[in-house]
């Protein structure tokens, strides 16, 4: 049984790409595309690692990150932030709110895989 | 001359008047007022005073009672020469208070009292009906003169047989109603002006003058052998023996002077239709001159007629029978048209004036009280007013026809005219008192009006039926209940007086007495007092009563209501002006007291003062006059007033500047935030499709196991995303080209209808899962425009797809309305969703200003920015229309761009 990963992202094509890459690599992939109830979904499913987009409908990825870091059971959850804005300001925000990793779109598939493996490996 | 030829000429004449009215209306709509409103046209329009009574009746009057006919001309002459300052004051008040009729004047003066409005309206209808009947009768009679073989039989009675007089009268009434409805209620102008009608009337004024003078010249030099001969004939005729009756002379002159001021139709042309106060100065000499010319040949015509016609001939018809008897067919025709003009112009203006009163003071208040609160916002008031006016016009003419049938058309023309004059004269005390005496009150005005009206009815109007209507002959003979001093024609035992003099004396004396006593013994309400000060001191006060306390009203509600009454364009222009005046941009000014007063004045131009007041009160709620306001007006210390008004002006100026600065500042901050957001937005919009492209292309390139069907799917995604990326870049480039004005327009002729078809087809294909109902008016869309049709389609597609994306109604629908306005065309796209919040309305045309961040929206938020730039390049504009229920955008563009501008 592979590691469990939750991808929170609203762009259907990007979800599809990530799902394909990770499933082929043996991960168990869940996805969610709305910002509003994202925190709830994470708390309910408690994945091994979380991929979180910044620009989400109804609620920003940073707000979600902040809430997850404030909650007991998700404080240490490895989180990879993905953003398409790619400015220094965004990287700083991600660091300040406690993202484990930060990547800018477009990304290299290999790099994403490697980063995620690292995050899970470091965790276990 | 054949009867059919006569009818033909008559119809041709009416058609010509139609054309005059139509083109004047067109000119006015295009904004070219110019000569339409010259002092000469104003003076000529006053000539509706000279009705068929003056045209036919004056000669008859002279033949019966000698020079007494002159009183009819003397009265107005005295008013214009000696009392012009009353006219000027009325005109000034009419303008500042936006008075729509004489009933509105009285109602507005006495605290916007609807009761008074109703009384004056009823009085005017009762007083005018016989007069309209008189006009119908005169036209019918003149038809009959032509129709019968008058010359063969030499008797008038036999002339009546060939034509069905009643049917003729009915046809004339119907025709006049149609003309009046067409040109009197074409639009609900805020000023209640009717350019078309006034122009047609000016033409008719010229026709009647030419006809009467032409006949006079013929009589003096054609029938008689010059002025000397005529003078000799006058000496020999009974007219020379006529002895003036001083009491009749004085009271009739007074009566015609008063009628000139009080007749609803005179008030309409003199005050309501007046375009410029200075025109009164011209009219003060030009109108007496007109009257002088009209009266110059009356006696010669009468004398020649008396000498030429058989003993029983009707002198009222000499104007027609003299040229017929001397085989002057052309002249007879001209005379006929003159009489026809006199009758029709009077009826048309009277019907307009009465219908305004009836709809504003009777129909609208009833409608307002039956409709639930808030109806002013939801119902289409404009439509109600227009229908009310049209029905009132028809009803007024029907009443005139009914009176004509009941009275049998037997009474001499002059007698009906005088009865009518005496009736409307009852408004005089309330009117003159109202504009010169601040102590006059509503109670006084009502008491005076009702008393005068009752006395007039009892002593003159009802007796005129000769005991056949309401008053029996017994009452006429022995008084009411057999009480001698209540005899209608010898009130309080004063006998031996001429019935008209008797009635005028008693009705005016008792009316004035009741008015004064009622005013002295009653206490005016606050609003009455304010209005009184406004009217009496009209030259000192600039603005209207300080009535409204704002704050409770929503500007958008007011706009919605104003749109229903004034029409969308006019209301929006008005609100925009007011907002600009306050230093705000957009359509929604603060509902300040000043703004509410201004709005009330504008509305009262369309629906009358009392109704406008009630409508605004419905929205603003609560009482309208505060103690401070009362004090401010009651205090007549001019210095304090002036000082405080200067302070007010200064603080208003400061406030305006502050608001302008604040708004500019807000806008700059907003723009700067947007500019920052712009880069990160562009980045995001570009990177998102690139991410998919890169991810999938790596999957395909790296050669891991990929199922066959996925290969195809992934390649498809890469392709679609590449297309999306290109489109985004195209949009950005497009926007930059448009913004820099470097765009090359490909202008060509196209049909708007086809362009909309094309745009709708393009958007339907793109989004089928949410069907939207489209409401169009294909007929109005059938317009040829010369522009860059591709660019215009781009705008349409954008607006339609926006509506599809954002309209959140259960049952979404999109209304597309096309309206040509002169050289430009408006295309409004309005959906039935919840619209755009007020605070965002000015931002939506900025780049990346997608209001919600939903992916559902699809585009990058460049659509409306591009639309705005395209419209600017096409010489038009696109704006958001607030207060339409849903989101509404109006695209305006010229039908064809001027070549010079297109070349740039």
PDB file of C-alpha atoms in Angstrom, chain B residues 53-181:
ATOM      1  CA  UNK B  53     -66.526  82.418 -31.744  1.00  0.00           C
ATOM      2  CA  UNK B  54     -64.246  85.307 -32.681  1.00  0.00           C
ATOM      3  CA  UNK B  55     -63.969  84.228 -36.277  1.00  0.00           C
ATOM      4  CA  UNK B  56     -67.650  83.688 -37.085  1.00  0.00           C
ATOM      5  CA  UNK B  57     -69.324  85.063 -33.982  1.00  0.00           C
ATOM      6  CA  UNK B  58     -67.770  88.525 -33.914  1.00  0.00           C
ATOM      7  CA  UNK B  59     -69.453  89.470 -37.186  1.00  0.00           C
ATOM      8  CA  UNK B  60     -72.740  88.087 -35.903  1.00  0.00           C
ATOM      9  CA  UNK B  61     -72.212  89.896 -32.613  1.00  0.00           C
ATOM     10  CA  UNK B  62     -71.582  93.179 -34.460  1.00  0.00           C
ATOM     11  CA  UNK B  63     -74.655  92.651 -36.625  1.00  0.00           C
ATOM     12  CA  UNK B  64     -76.789  92.098 -33.491  1.00  0.00           C
ATOM     13  CA  UNK B  65     -75.267  94.414 -30.893  1.00  0.00           C
ATOM     14  CA  UNK B  66     -73.056  96.891 -32.711  1.00  0.00           C
ATOM     15  CA  UNK B  67     -69.663  97.745 -31.302  1.00  0.00           C
ATOM     16  CA  UNK B  68     -70.153  95.642 -28.189  1.00  0.00           C
ATOM     17  CA  UNK B  69     -68.186  92.827 -29.859  1.00  0.00           C
ATOM     18  CA  UNK B  70     -65.068  94.919 -29.218  1.00  0.00           C
ATOM     19  CA  UNK B  71     -65.078  94.002 -25.530  1.00  0.00           C
ATOM     20  CA  UNK B  72     -63.884  90.548 -26.518  1.00  0.00           C
ATOM     21  CA  UNK B  73     -60.717  92.116 -27.950  1.00  0.00           C
ATOM     22  CA  UNK B  74     -60.407  94.883 -25.374  1.00  0.00           C
ATOM     23  CA  UNK B  75     -60.023  92.566 -22.410  1.00  0.00           C
ATOM     24  CA  UNK B  76     -56.918  90.706 -23.626  1.00  0.00           C
ATOM     25  CA  UNK B  77     -55.466  93.945 -24.999  1.00  0.00           C
ATOM     26  CA  UNK B  78     -55.770  95.544 -21.577  1.00  0.00           C
ATOM     27  CA  UNK B  79     -54.118  92.508 -19.997  1.00  0.00           C
ATOM     28  CA  UNK B  80     -51.209  92.457 -22.430  1.00  0.00           C
ATOM     29  CA  UNK B  81     -50.643  96.208 -22.363  1.00  0.00           C
ATOM     30  CA  UNK B  82     -51.505  97.088 -18.795  1.00  0.00           C
ATOM     31  CA  UNK B  83     -51.283  93.861 -16.818  1.00  0.00           C
ATOM     32  CA  UNK B  84     -48.324  92.241 -18.539  1.00  0.00           C
ATOM     33  CA  UNK B  85     -46.603  92.114 -15.158  1.00  0.00           C
ATOM     34  CA  UNK B  86     -49.204  89.621 -13.982  1.00  0.00           C
ATOM     35  CA  UNK B  87     -48.468  87.495 -17.033  1.00  0.00           C
ATOM     36  CA  UNK B  88     -44.736  87.819 -16.397  1.00  0.00           C
ATOM     37  CA  UNK B  89     -45.143  86.763 -12.778  1.00  0.00           C
ATOM     38  CA  UNK B  90     -47.259  83.789 -13.810  1.00  0.00           C
ATOM     39  CA  UNK B  91     -44.639  82.778 -16.361  1.00  0.00           C
ATOM     40  CA  UNK B  92     -41.842  83.107 -13.797  1.00  0.00           C
ATOM     41  CA  UNK B  93     -43.762  81.062 -11.238  1.00  0.00           C
ATOM     42  CA  UNK B  94     -44.677  78.545 -13.910  1.00  0.00           C
ATOM     43  CA  UNK B  95     -41.007  78.069 -14.700  1.00  0.00           C
ATOM     44  CA  UNK B  96     -39.537  77.945 -11.217  1.00  0.00           C
ATOM     45  CA  UNK B  97     -42.272  75.685  -9.899  1.00  0.00           C
ATOM     46  CA  UNK B  98     -42.659  73.638 -13.067  1.00  0.00           C
ATOM     47  CA  UNK B  99     -46.374  74.292 -13.256  1.00  0.00           C
ATOM     48  CA  UNK B 100     -48.226  72.077 -15.735  1.00  0.00           C
ATOM     49  CA  UNK B 101     -51.696  73.629 -15.749  1.00  0.00           C
ATOM     50  CA  UNK B 102     -53.834  76.218 -14.024  1.00  0.00           C
ATOM     51  CA  UNK B 103     -55.130  73.527 -11.677  1.00  0.00           C
ATOM     52  CA  UNK B 104     -51.532  72.676 -10.839  1.00  0.00           C
ATOM     53  CA  UNK B 105     -50.808  76.357 -10.157  1.00  0.00           C
ATOM     54  CA  UNK B 106     -53.637  76.638  -7.634  1.00  0.00           C
ATOM     55  CA  UNK B 107     -52.905  73.236  -6.093  1.00  0.00           C
ATOM     56  CA  UNK B 108     -49.189  73.962  -5.813  1.00  0.00           C
ATOM     57  CA  UNK B 109     -49.678  77.456  -4.373  1.00  0.00           C
ATOM     58  CA  UNK B 110     -51.955  76.252  -1.602  1.00  0.00           C
ATOM     59  CA  UNK B 111     -49.669  73.635  -0.145  1.00  0.00           C
ATOM     60  CA  UNK B 112     -49.857  71.171  -3.043  1.00  0.00           C
ATOM     61  CA  UNK B 113     -53.466  70.564  -2.136  1.00  0.00           C
ATOM     62  CA  UNK B 114     -55.054  67.970  -4.283  1.00  0.00           C
ATOM     63  CA  UNK B 115     -58.560  69.035  -3.295  1.00  0.00           C
ATOM     64  CA  UNK B 116     -58.030  72.403  -4.973  1.00  0.00           C
ATOM     65  CA  UNK B 117     -56.533  70.688  -7.983  1.00  0.00           C
ATOM     66  CA  UNK B 118     -59.688  68.624  -8.299  1.00  0.00           C
ATOM     67  CA  UNK B 119     -61.992  71.642  -7.867  1.00  0.00           C
ATOM     68  CA  UNK B 120     -60.205  73.680 -10.516  1.00  0.00           C
ATOM     69  CA  UNK B 121     -60.076  70.686 -12.831  1.00  0.00           C
ATOM     70  CA  UNK B 122     -63.807  70.103 -12.527  1.00  0.00           C
ATOM     71  CA  UNK B 123     -64.457  73.815 -12.984  1.00  0.00           C
ATOM     72  CA  UNK B 124     -62.256  73.867 -16.066  1.00  0.00           C
ATOM     73  CA  UNK B 125     -63.925  70.813 -17.562  1.00  0.00           C
ATOM     74  CA  UNK B 126     -67.423  72.177 -16.936  1.00  0.00           C
ATOM     75  CA  UNK B 127     -66.426  75.631 -18.199  1.00  0.00           C
ATOM     76  CA  UNK B 128     -64.673  74.376 -21.297  1.00  0.00           C
ATOM     77  CA  UNK B 129     -67.111  71.719 -22.441  1.00  0.00           C
ATOM     78  CA  UNK B 130     -69.680  74.201 -23.842  1.00  0.00           C
ATOM     79  CA  UNK B 131     -66.860  75.951 -25.593  1.00  0.00           C
ATOM     80  CA  UNK B 132     -65.686  72.789 -27.274  1.00  0.00           C
ATOM     81  CA  UNK B 133     -69.284  72.096 -28.247  1.00  0.00           C
ATOM     82  CA  UNK B 134     -69.362  75.573 -29.719  1.00  0.00           C
ATOM     83  CA  UNK B 135     -66.358  74.832 -31.901  1.00  0.00           C
ATOM     84  CA  UNK B 136     -67.856  71.569 -33.103  1.00  0.00           C
ATOM     85  CA  UNK B 137     -71.068  73.413 -33.870  1.00  0.00           C
ATOM     86  CA  UNK B 138     -69.342  76.151 -35.832  1.00  0.00           C
ATOM     87  CA  UNK B 139     -67.376  73.745 -37.976  1.00  0.00           C
ATOM     88  CA  UNK B 140     -70.465  71.637 -38.546  1.00  0.00           C
ATOM     89  CA  UNK B 141     -72.529  74.695 -39.471  1.00  0.00           C
ATOM     90  CA  UNK B 142     -69.903  75.906 -41.900  1.00  0.00           C
ATOM     91  CA  UNK B 143     -69.870  72.480 -43.532  1.00  0.00           C
ATOM     92  CA  UNK B 144     -73.621  72.691 -43.828  1.00  0.00           C
ATOM     93  CA  UNK B 145     -73.449  76.082 -45.517  1.00  0.00           C
ATOM     94  CA  UNK B 146     -71.245  74.621 -48.194  1.00  0.00           C
ATOM     95  CA  UNK B 147     -73.069  71.356 -48.428  1.00  0.00           C
ATOM     96  CA  UNK B 148     -76.496  72.765 -49.137  1.00  0.00           C
ATOM     97  CA  UNK B 149     -77.453  74.494 -52.291  1.00  0.00           C
ATOM     98  CA  UNK B 150     -77.637  77.731 -50.413  1.00  0.00           C
ATOM     99  CA  UNK B 151     -77.560  80.043 -53.398  1.00  0.00           C
ATOM    100  CA  UNK B 152     -80.449  78.276 -55.106  1.00  0.00           C
ATOM    101  CA  UNK B 153     -82.857  78.238 -52.221  1.00  0.00           C
ATOM    102  CA  UNK B 154     -81.732  81.386 -50.480  1.00  0.00           C
ATOM    103  CA  UNK B 155     -82.807  79.790 -47.216  1.00  0.00           C
ATOM    104  CA  UNK B 156     -80.505  78.391 -44.694  1.00  0.00           C
ATOM    105  CA  UNK B 157     -82.878  75.880 -43.223  1.00  0.00           C
ATOM    106  CA  UNK B 158     -83.016  73.828 -46.367  1.00  0.00           C
ATOM    107  CA  UNK B 159     -79.249  73.769 -46.488  1.00  0.00           C
ATOM    108  CA  UNK B 160     -79.072  71.472 -43.515  1.00  0.00           C
ATOM    109  CA  UNK B 161     -80.784  68.532 -45.062  1.00  0.00           C
ATOM    110  CA  UNK B 162     -78.141  66.974 -47.316  1.00  0.00           C
ATOM    111  CA  UNK B 163     -75.583  66.422 -44.584  1.00  0.00           C
ATOM    112  CA  UNK B 164     -76.047  64.502 -41.399  1.00  0.00           C
ATOM    113  CA  UNK B 165     -74.871  67.221 -39.015  1.00  0.00           C
ATOM    114  CA  UNK B 166     -74.524  64.953 -36.017  1.00  0.00           C
ATOM    115  CA  UNK B 167     -72.359  62.518 -37.906  1.00  0.00           C
ATOM    116  CA  UNK B 168     -70.182  65.385 -39.171  1.00  0.00           C
ATOM    117  CA  UNK B 169     -69.709  66.685 -35.646  1.00  0.00           C
ATOM    118  CA  UNK B 170     -68.827  63.209 -34.420  1.00  0.00           C
ATOM    119  CA  UNK B 171     -66.262  62.740 -37.174  1.00  0.00           C
ATOM    120  CA  UNK B 172     -64.710  66.107 -36.426  1.00  0.00           C
ATOM    121  CA  UNK B 173     -64.533  65.331 -32.713  1.00  0.00           C
ATOM    122  CA  UNK B 174     -62.906  61.968 -33.413  1.00  0.00           C
ATOM    123  CA  UNK B 175     -60.408  63.499 -35.833  1.00  0.00           C
ATOM    124  CA  UNK B 176     -59.436  66.196 -33.353  1.00  0.00           C
ATOM    125  CA  UNK B 177     -59.067  63.604 -30.603  1.00  0.00           C
ATOM    126  CA  UNK B 178     -56.723  61.616 -32.821  1.00  0.00           C
ATOM    127  CA  UNK B 179     -54.597  64.654 -33.676  1.00  0.00           C
ATOM    128  CA  UNK B 180     -54.395  65.693 -30.032  1.00  0.00           C
ATOM    129  CA  UNK B 181     -53.499  62.214 -28.841  1.00  0.00           C
TER     130      UNK B 181
END
